[in-house]
């Protein structure tokens, strides 16, 4: 039976790069024996600034329900309402880990062309769990939440990820980045649980204080492969890695849950170029490749990645990468290779 994919384009270039990713999914389905002859079933749902302006709600209940009941969701970007859309959507799919690869590609100008790291970021707690209070005119506080169960769930995922060979080739095991020397209770618990799960699974895990990691990563990214971290650390450190590979238009991400997942480019709505048809579709297309892998179509996902890599190397390229091609021209070149 054809898998049901919920498609949420959102605002700005979301409406340009998501259709490009759907073209690529269709091409991947057409050239694969494993995918149902009818391909995927797409259900379109709305979210973002435009919907809020129209209905008063950035994330309508029917969109939340659609994502919650889908096999997987592909999301573009939302503008000012991004937090009101993405956080509940991650919740709708029950996501406990955010997977963010940062890989430099031949043909793309990068600060560190040898970068190839994958961040596995805890996606539900830490300082992003929403427990903030204003206690007086002078005082605000934040409660940092760390549970053994979420830490272990993340670590179990990391062990499986590494065992499946989904990490970069140059490094075995994973590195856990934390700040347990200062946040002894919360990050102490996180560190201990992650390292003990790794030991139980016989996975080679080392650790790094997150501030030291932030210095060492740009100096020599080849020291790292898979990096496991808490919610805030993962957010900041993966953005640092994004800076090393050259360009927001390239970076995909996946929010993985137990029986559902949400895939989205890391970039936003790019209001400066929206509507011109020149957005780089790579991040959205690589997010679609992650979606294929999640659904079990590993070879098809790799095929998309290879096609993208070929086009990044040989062109055509969009303006952000120094070219002058349109979104459709780049997409057509990727589809052609498939
Ligand atoms: P942005 O990612 O939209 O744009 C930053 C810069 O990168 C711009 O110069 C843009 O043109 C360029 N860029 C981004 N994606 C590109 C692509 N695919 N091809 C070519 N160039 C690309 O981030 P910004 O400007 O901080 O935010 C704009 C809006 O997007 C805001 O309303 C923000 O709230 C929202 N946003 C939404 C996110 C989401 O939905 N996941 C994430 C980040 C921002
Ligand atoms: Mg971020």
GROMACS .gro file of C-alpha atoms in nm, residues 32-215:
model
  184
   32UNK     CA    1   1.245   0.207  -0.797
   33UNK     CA    2   1.102  -0.146  -0.792
   34UNK     CA    3   1.066  -0.136  -0.415
   35UNK     CA    4   0.823   0.156  -0.408
   36UNK     CA    5   0.459   0.085  -0.488
   37UNK     CA    6   0.375   0.133  -0.858
   38UNK     CA    7   0.140   0.417  -0.765
   39UNK     CA    8   0.417   0.595  -0.575
   40UNK     CA    9   0.333   0.785  -0.259
   41UNK     CA   10   0.003   0.939  -0.157
   42UNK     CA   11   0.041   1.308  -0.076
   43UNK     CA   12  -0.196   1.491   0.155
   44UNK     CA   13  -0.147   1.869   0.149
   45UNK     CA   14  -0.196   2.061   0.472
   46UNK     CA   15  -0.150   2.427   0.562
   47UNK     CA   16   0.052   2.602   0.834
   48UNK     CA   17   0.240   2.927   0.885
   49UNK     CA   18   0.202   3.305   0.865
   50UNK     CA   19  -0.041   3.307   0.572
   51UNK     CA   20  -0.278   3.062   0.741
   52UNK     CA   21  -0.260   3.258   1.064
   53UNK     CA   22  -0.348   3.581   0.883
   54UNK     CA   23  -0.647   3.406   0.728
   55UNK     CA   24  -0.775   3.191   1.013
   56UNK     CA   25  -0.606   3.323   1.330
   57UNK     CA   26  -0.421   2.993   1.377
   58UNK     CA   27  -0.067   2.921   1.254
   59UNK     CA   28  -0.116   2.547   1.293
   60UNK     CA   29  -0.476   2.443   1.229
   61UNK     CA   30  -0.592   2.136   1.424
   62UNK     CA   31  -0.649   1.944   1.100
   63UNK     CA   32  -0.284   1.996   1.001
   64UNK     CA   33  -0.166   1.870   1.341
   65UNK     CA   34  -0.395   1.567   1.308
   66UNK     CA   35  -0.282   1.497   0.953
   67UNK     CA   36   0.086   1.499   1.057
   68UNK     CA   37   0.009   1.285   1.363
   69UNK     CA   38  -0.164   1.021   1.148
   70UNK     CA   39   0.069   1.020   0.848
   71UNK     CA   40   0.350   0.777   0.768
   72UNK     CA   41   0.579   1.080   0.741
   73UNK     CA   42   0.556   1.457   0.690
   74UNK     CA   43   0.760   1.686   0.468
   75UNK     CA   44   0.761   2.047   0.588
   76UNK     CA   45   0.904   2.356   0.414
   77UNK     CA   46   0.931   2.660   0.642
   78UNK     CA   47   0.716   2.905   0.832
   79UNK     CA   48   0.789   3.275   0.882
   80UNK     CA   49   0.731   3.461   1.209
   81UNK     CA   50   0.510   3.178   1.331
   82UNK     CA   51   0.789   2.919   1.291
   83UNK     CA   52   0.802   2.829   1.662
   84UNK     CA   53   0.421   2.801   1.682
   85UNK     CA   54   0.428   2.559   1.390
   86UNK     CA   55   0.741   2.348   1.427
   87UNK     CA   56   0.736   2.274   1.799
   88UNK     CA   57   0.380   2.136   1.796
   89UNK     CA   58   0.450   1.948   1.470
   90UNK     CA   59   0.750   1.776   1.631
   91UNK     CA   60   0.516   1.685   1.912
   92UNK     CA   61   0.253   1.559   1.666
   93UNK     CA   62   0.498   1.301   1.530
   94UNK     CA   63   0.627   1.215   1.879
   95UNK     CA   64   0.981   1.309   1.785
   96UNK     CA   65   1.253   1.238   2.041
   97UNK     CA   66   1.557   1.297   1.821
   98UNK     CA   67   1.652   1.560   1.569
   99UNK     CA   68   1.896   1.427   1.309
  100UNK     CA   69   2.106   1.698   1.146
  101UNK     CA   70   2.382   1.601   0.904
  102UNK     CA   71   2.633   1.869   0.802
  103UNK     CA   72   2.840   1.753   0.508
  104UNK     CA   73   3.050   1.961   0.271
  105UNK     CA   74   3.019   1.876  -0.099
  106UNK     CA   75   3.272   1.901  -0.380
  107UNK     CA   76   3.189   2.208  -0.589
  108UNK     CA   77   3.050   2.404  -0.295
  109UNK     CA   78   3.265   2.668  -0.132
  110UNK     CA   79   3.302   2.564   0.233
  111UNK     CA   80   3.502   2.696   0.527
  112UNK     CA   81   3.599   2.337   0.606
  113UNK     CA   82   3.552   2.118   0.295
  114UNK     CA   83   3.645   1.805   0.493
  115UNK     CA   84   3.341   1.843   0.725
  116UNK     CA   85   3.115   1.539   0.752
  117UNK     CA   86   2.934   1.520   1.085
  118UNK     CA   87   2.585   1.414   1.195
  119UNK     CA   88   2.427   1.565   1.505
  120UNK     CA   89   2.176   1.362   1.702
  121UNK     CA   90   2.003   1.618   1.919
  122UNK     CA   91   1.765   1.544   2.204
  123UNK     CA   92   1.437   1.692   2.086
  124UNK     CA   93   1.201   1.718   2.384
  125UNK     CA   94   1.363   1.853   2.699
  126UNK     CA   95   1.668   2.036   2.839
  127UNK     CA   96   1.623   2.413   2.853
  128UNK     CA   97   1.368   2.400   2.568
  129UNK     CA   98   1.100   2.230   2.774
  130UNK     CA   99   0.922   2.560   2.830
  131UNK     CA  100   0.949   2.593   3.210
  132UNK     CA  101   1.029   2.963   3.235
  133UNK     CA  102   0.904   3.198   3.504
  134UNK     CA  103   0.916   3.567   3.585
  135UNK     CA  104   0.945   3.565   3.964
  136UNK     CA  105   0.986   3.937   4.021
  137UNK     CA  106   1.065   4.266   3.848
  138UNK     CA  107   1.429   4.164   3.862
  139UNK     CA  108   1.428   3.786   3.839
  140UNK     CA  109   1.346   3.529   3.572
  141UNK     CA  110   1.424   3.161   3.595
  142UNK     CA  111   1.431   2.856   3.371
  143UNK     CA  112   1.404   2.496   3.480
  144UNK     CA  113   1.624   2.253   3.289
  145UNK     CA  114   1.462   1.914   3.251
  146UNK     CA  115   1.669   1.601   3.193
  147UNK     CA  116   1.526   1.252   3.231
  148UNK     CA  117   1.706   0.920   3.222
  149UNK     CA  118   1.440   0.785   2.987
  150UNK     CA  119   1.485   1.055   2.719
  151UNK     CA  120   1.864   1.040   2.751
  152UNK     CA  121   1.862   0.663   2.710
  153UNK     CA  122   1.616   0.674   2.421
  154UNK     CA  123   1.846   0.916   2.237
  155UNK     CA  124   2.148   0.698   2.313
  156UNK     CA  125   1.967   0.383   2.195
  157UNK     CA  126   1.891   0.562   1.869
  158UNK     CA  127   2.256   0.671   1.839
  159UNK     CA  128   2.379   0.314   1.892
  160UNK     CA  129   2.144   0.183   1.624
  161UNK     CA  130   2.238   0.468   1.390
  162UNK     CA  131   2.607   0.386   1.428
  163UNK     CA  132   2.553   0.009   1.404
  164UNK     CA  133   2.357   0.055   1.080
  165UNK     CA  134   2.657   0.237   0.932
  166UNK     CA  135   2.462   0.559   0.891
  167UNK     CA  136   2.737   0.772   1.040
  168UNK     CA  137   3.025   0.919   0.838
  169UNK     CA  138   3.284   0.660   0.731
  170UNK     CA  139   3.585   0.828   0.888
  171UNK     CA  140   3.480   0.779   1.250
  172UNK     CA  141   3.349   0.480   1.448
  173UNK     CA  142   3.107   0.516   1.735
  174UNK     CA  143   2.994   0.857   1.856
  175UNK     CA  144   3.097   1.155   2.065
  176UNK     CA  145   2.870   1.286   2.339
  177UNK     CA  146   2.904   1.663   2.393
  178UNK     CA  147   2.791   1.797   2.731
  179UNK     CA  148   2.877   2.031   3.014
  180UNK     CA  149   2.860   1.790   3.306
  181UNK     CA  150   3.150   1.959   3.480
  182UNK     CA  151   2.920   2.256   3.554
  183UNK     CA  152   2.565   2.120   3.523
  184UNK     CA  153   2.657   1.823   3.737
  185UNK     CA  154   2.309   1.702   3.809
  186UNK     CA  155   2.134   1.748   3.473
  187UNK     CA  156   2.418   1.699   3.226
  188UNK     CA  157   2.575   1.458   3.473
  189UNK     CA  158   2.268   1.238   3.437
  190UNK     CA  159   2.261   1.284   3.057
  191UNK     CA  160   2.631   1.194   3.021
  192UNK     CA  161   2.609   0.892   3.247
  193UNK     CA  162   2.301   0.747   3.077
  194UNK     CA  163   2.434   0.802   2.723
  195UNK     CA  164   2.772   0.647   2.801
  196UNK     CA  165   2.616   0.354   2.984
  197UNK     CA  166   2.382   0.275   2.692
  198UNK     CA  167   2.683   0.288   2.458
  199UNK     CA  168   2.867   0.043   2.680
  200UNK     CA  169   2.569  -0.192   2.695
  201UNK     CA  170   2.561  -0.195   2.315
  202UNK     CA  171   2.937  -0.229   2.276
  203UNK     CA  172   2.947   0.102   2.089
  204UNK     CA  173   3.266   0.303   2.106
  205UNK     CA  174   3.167   0.639   2.264
  206UNK     CA  175   3.390   0.925   2.371
  207UNK     CA  176   3.296   1.255   2.531
  208UNK     CA  177   3.379   1.620   2.491
  209UNK     CA  178   3.287   1.927   2.693
  210UNK     CA  179   3.065   2.128   2.460
  211UNK     CA  180   3.270   2.449   2.479
  212UNK     CA  181   3.591   2.263   2.395
  213UNK     CA  182   3.400   2.091   2.115
  214UNK     CA  183   3.300   2.431   1.974
  215UNK     CA  184   3.670   2.517   1.943
   0.00000   0.00000   0.00000
